[in-house]
């Protein structure tokens, strides 16, 4: 391969890589399948059986679960055990409404890699976005958690 062919090929590869990386960055902060508008869930109650496999982490202090879309919040819920209580927050990031991961060591991070983080009280602590996560009232009765919309 001569120098001219090498430079031509290298330039095309560099452009392709740059376009791919740029596209990844743009898409990492957006989720076209996720509605950014919260739904009105006033009066809706959801019960979760903490003895089922998916909710076992909530049986220990600091355990957390991220639910899928539901009648209270189309983005899902972040549930976090704190002592004898379980907190419930929207799973919708304050940056662009994309989903958040379950809490790990008291911190929830954006699931799409843009770096927003929230503490165990739902407060924004780093990354893009600001403000606090919407929280929901809960009632823990034995092994049944009720989350109240609103």
Short mmCIF file of C-alpha atoms in Angstrom, two decimals:
data_model
loop_
_atom_site.label_atom_id
_atom_site.label_comp_id
_atom_site.label_asym_id
_atom_site.label_seq_id
_atom_site.Cartn_x
_atom_site.Cartn_y
_atom_site.Cartn_z
CA UNK A 1 0.00 0.00 0.00
CA UNK A 2 1.45 3.38 -0.96
CA UNK A 3 1.30 6.50 1.20
CA UNK A 4 -1.65 8.05 -0.65
CA UNK A 5 -3.80 4.89 -0.30
CA UNK A 6 -2.85 4.63 3.36
CA UNK A 7 -3.88 8.24 4.08
CA UNK A 8 -7.14 7.88 2.14
CA UNK A 9 -8.09 4.67 3.96
CA UNK A 10 -7.00 6.02 7.37
CA UNK A 11 -9.04 9.20 6.89
CA UNK A 12 -12.18 7.23 6.04
CA UNK A 13 -11.74 4.98 9.09
CA UNK A 14 -11.13 8.00 11.37
CA UNK A 15 -14.30 9.72 10.08
CA UNK A 16 -16.36 6.56 10.56
CA UNK A 17 -15.07 6.20 14.12
CA UNK A 18 -15.79 9.85 14.92
CA UNK A 19 -19.34 9.59 13.56
CA UNK A 20 -19.96 6.41 15.54
CA UNK A 21 -18.65 7.93 18.77
CA UNK A 22 -20.68 11.10 18.25
CA UNK A 23 -23.82 9.09 17.63
CA UNK A 24 -23.21 7.06 20.79
CA UNK A 25 -22.84 10.23 22.88
CA UNK A 26 -26.02 11.75 21.48
CA UNK A 27 -28.03 8.56 21.98
CA UNK A 28 -26.69 7.96 25.50
CA UNK A 29 -28.65 10.97 26.76
CA UNK A 30 -31.91 10.13 25.07
CA UNK A 31 -34.35 7.29 25.01
CA UNK A 32 -36.88 7.74 22.20
CA UNK A 33 -39.09 4.98 23.61
CA UNK A 34 -39.50 6.69 26.98
CA UNK A 35 -42.11 9.36 27.54
CA UNK A 36 -40.68 12.31 29.44
CA UNK A 37 -44.12 13.35 30.72
CA UNK A 38 -45.14 11.83 34.06
CA UNK A 39 -48.66 10.41 34.24
CA UNK A 40 -51.26 11.46 36.81
CA UNK A 41 -51.49 8.51 39.18
CA UNK A 42 -53.54 10.14 41.93
CA UNK A 43 -55.58 7.50 43.73
CA UNK A 44 -53.66 4.54 42.28
CA UNK A 45 -52.23 1.97 44.71
CA UNK A 46 -49.83 -0.84 43.83
CA UNK A 47 -49.05 -3.79 46.09
CA UNK A 48 -45.75 -5.66 45.91
CA UNK A 49 -45.21 -9.04 47.59
CA UNK A 50 -41.70 -8.88 49.04
CA UNK A 51 -41.47 -12.68 49.22
CA UNK A 52 -41.40 -13.02 45.42
CA UNK A 53 -37.98 -13.50 43.83
CA UNK A 54 -37.76 -10.08 42.19
CA UNK A 55 -38.37 -8.26 45.48
CA UNK A 56 -36.14 -10.37 47.79
CA UNK A 57 -33.47 -7.58 47.82
CA UNK A 58 -35.98 -5.39 49.69
CA UNK A 59 -35.90 -7.72 52.68
CA UNK A 60 -32.51 -6.34 53.79
CA UNK A 61 -31.52 -2.79 54.76
CA UNK A 62 -30.07 -0.97 51.73
CA UNK A 63 -31.61 -3.43 49.26
CA UNK A 64 -33.08 -1.91 46.12
CA UNK A 65 -35.22 -2.90 43.15
CA UNK A 66 -36.09 -1.07 39.93
CA UNK A 67 -39.53 -1.96 38.57
CA UNK A 68 -40.76 -1.68 35.03
CA UNK A 69 -43.47 0.63 33.78
CA UNK A 70 -46.64 0.54 35.88
CA UNK A 71 -49.88 2.42 36.61
CA UNK A 72 -48.14 4.84 38.99
CA UNK A 73 -45.15 5.76 36.84
CA UNK A 74 -44.56 4.85 33.19
CA UNK A 75 -40.78 4.99 33.80
CA UNK A 76 -41.09 2.49 36.65
CA UNK A 77 -40.23 2.83 40.33
CA UNK A 78 -37.03 2.75 42.34
CA UNK A 79 -37.64 0.98 45.65
CA UNK A 80 -35.08 1.23 48.46
CA UNK A 81 -35.14 -0.43 51.89
CA UNK A 82 -34.11 1.96 54.66
CA UNK A 83 -34.45 0.36 58.08
CA UNK A 84 -38.09 -0.59 58.66
CA UNK A 85 -39.30 1.52 55.73
CA UNK A 86 -39.17 1.25 51.97
CA UNK A 87 -38.85 4.42 49.93
CA UNK A 88 -40.31 4.74 46.44
CA UNK A 89 -39.11 7.15 43.76
CA UNK A 90 -39.75 7.62 40.07
CA UNK A 91 -37.26 5.81 37.89
CA UNK A 92 -37.22 8.87 35.59
CA UNK A 93 -33.95 10.87 35.56
CA UNK A 94 -34.30 14.64 36.00
CA UNK A 95 -31.89 15.22 33.09
CA UNK A 96 -33.89 13.85 30.15
CA UNK A 97 -36.37 11.44 31.65
CA UNK A 98 -34.43 8.25 30.89
CA UNK A 99 -34.54 5.35 33.34
CA UNK A 100 -32.35 5.01 36.40
CA UNK A 101 -30.80 1.82 37.76
CA UNK A 102 -31.64 0.40 41.20
CA UNK A 103 -29.69 1.88 44.10
CA UNK A 104 -26.26 0.42 44.82
CA UNK A 105 -24.49 1.57 47.98
CA UNK A 106 -27.12 4.29 48.36
CA UNK A 107 -26.70 5.74 44.84
CA UNK A 108 -28.83 5.36 41.71
CA UNK A 109 -27.18 6.04 38.33
CA UNK A 110 -28.71 6.75 34.93
CA UNK A 111 -29.21 3.53 32.99
CA UNK A 112 -28.16 5.13 29.68
CA UNK A 113 -24.67 6.17 30.69
CA UNK A 114 -24.87 9.97 30.90
CA UNK A 115 -23.70 9.93 34.53
CA UNK A 116 -26.53 11.51 36.54
CA UNK A 117 -26.57 10.18 40.12
CA UNK A 118 -29.11 10.39 42.94
CA UNK A 119 -28.71 9.60 46.63
CA UNK A 120 -30.95 7.52 48.91
CA UNK A 121 -33.18 10.55 49.52
CA UNK A 122 -33.74 11.03 45.78
CA UNK A 123 -31.56 14.15 45.63
CA UNK A 124 -29.39 14.83 42.56
CA UNK A 125 -25.72 14.51 43.58
CA UNK A 126 -23.74 14.59 40.32
CA UNK A 127 -23.85 14.54 36.53
CA UNK A 128 -26.30 16.33 34.26
CA UNK A 129 -29.71 17.31 35.56
CA UNK A 130 -30.76 18.78 38.86
CA UNK A 131 -33.52 18.65 41.44
CA UNK A 132 -34.88 15.63 43.22
CA UNK A 133 -36.64 12.50 42.05
CA UNK A 134 -40.39 12.43 42.53
CA UNK A 135 -41.15 10.34 45.61
CA UNK A 136 -44.22 8.31 46.44
CA UNK A 137 -45.80 7.47 49.79
CA UNK A 138 -45.44 3.85 50.88
CA UNK A 139 -46.84 1.53 53.54
CA UNK A 140 -45.06 -1.66 54.58
CA UNK A 141 -47.36 -4.22 56.21
CA UNK A 142 -45.44 -7.42 56.87
CA UNK A 143 -44.23 -8.64 53.49
CA UNK A 144 -46.60 -6.45 51.45
CA UNK A 145 -45.46 -3.04 50.23
CA UNK A 146 -48.12 -0.62 49.04
CA UNK A 147 -47.03 2.34 46.92
CA UNK A 148 -49.48 5.22 46.55
CA UNK A 149 -49.59 7.22 43.34
CA UNK A 150 -49.96 10.93 43.26
#
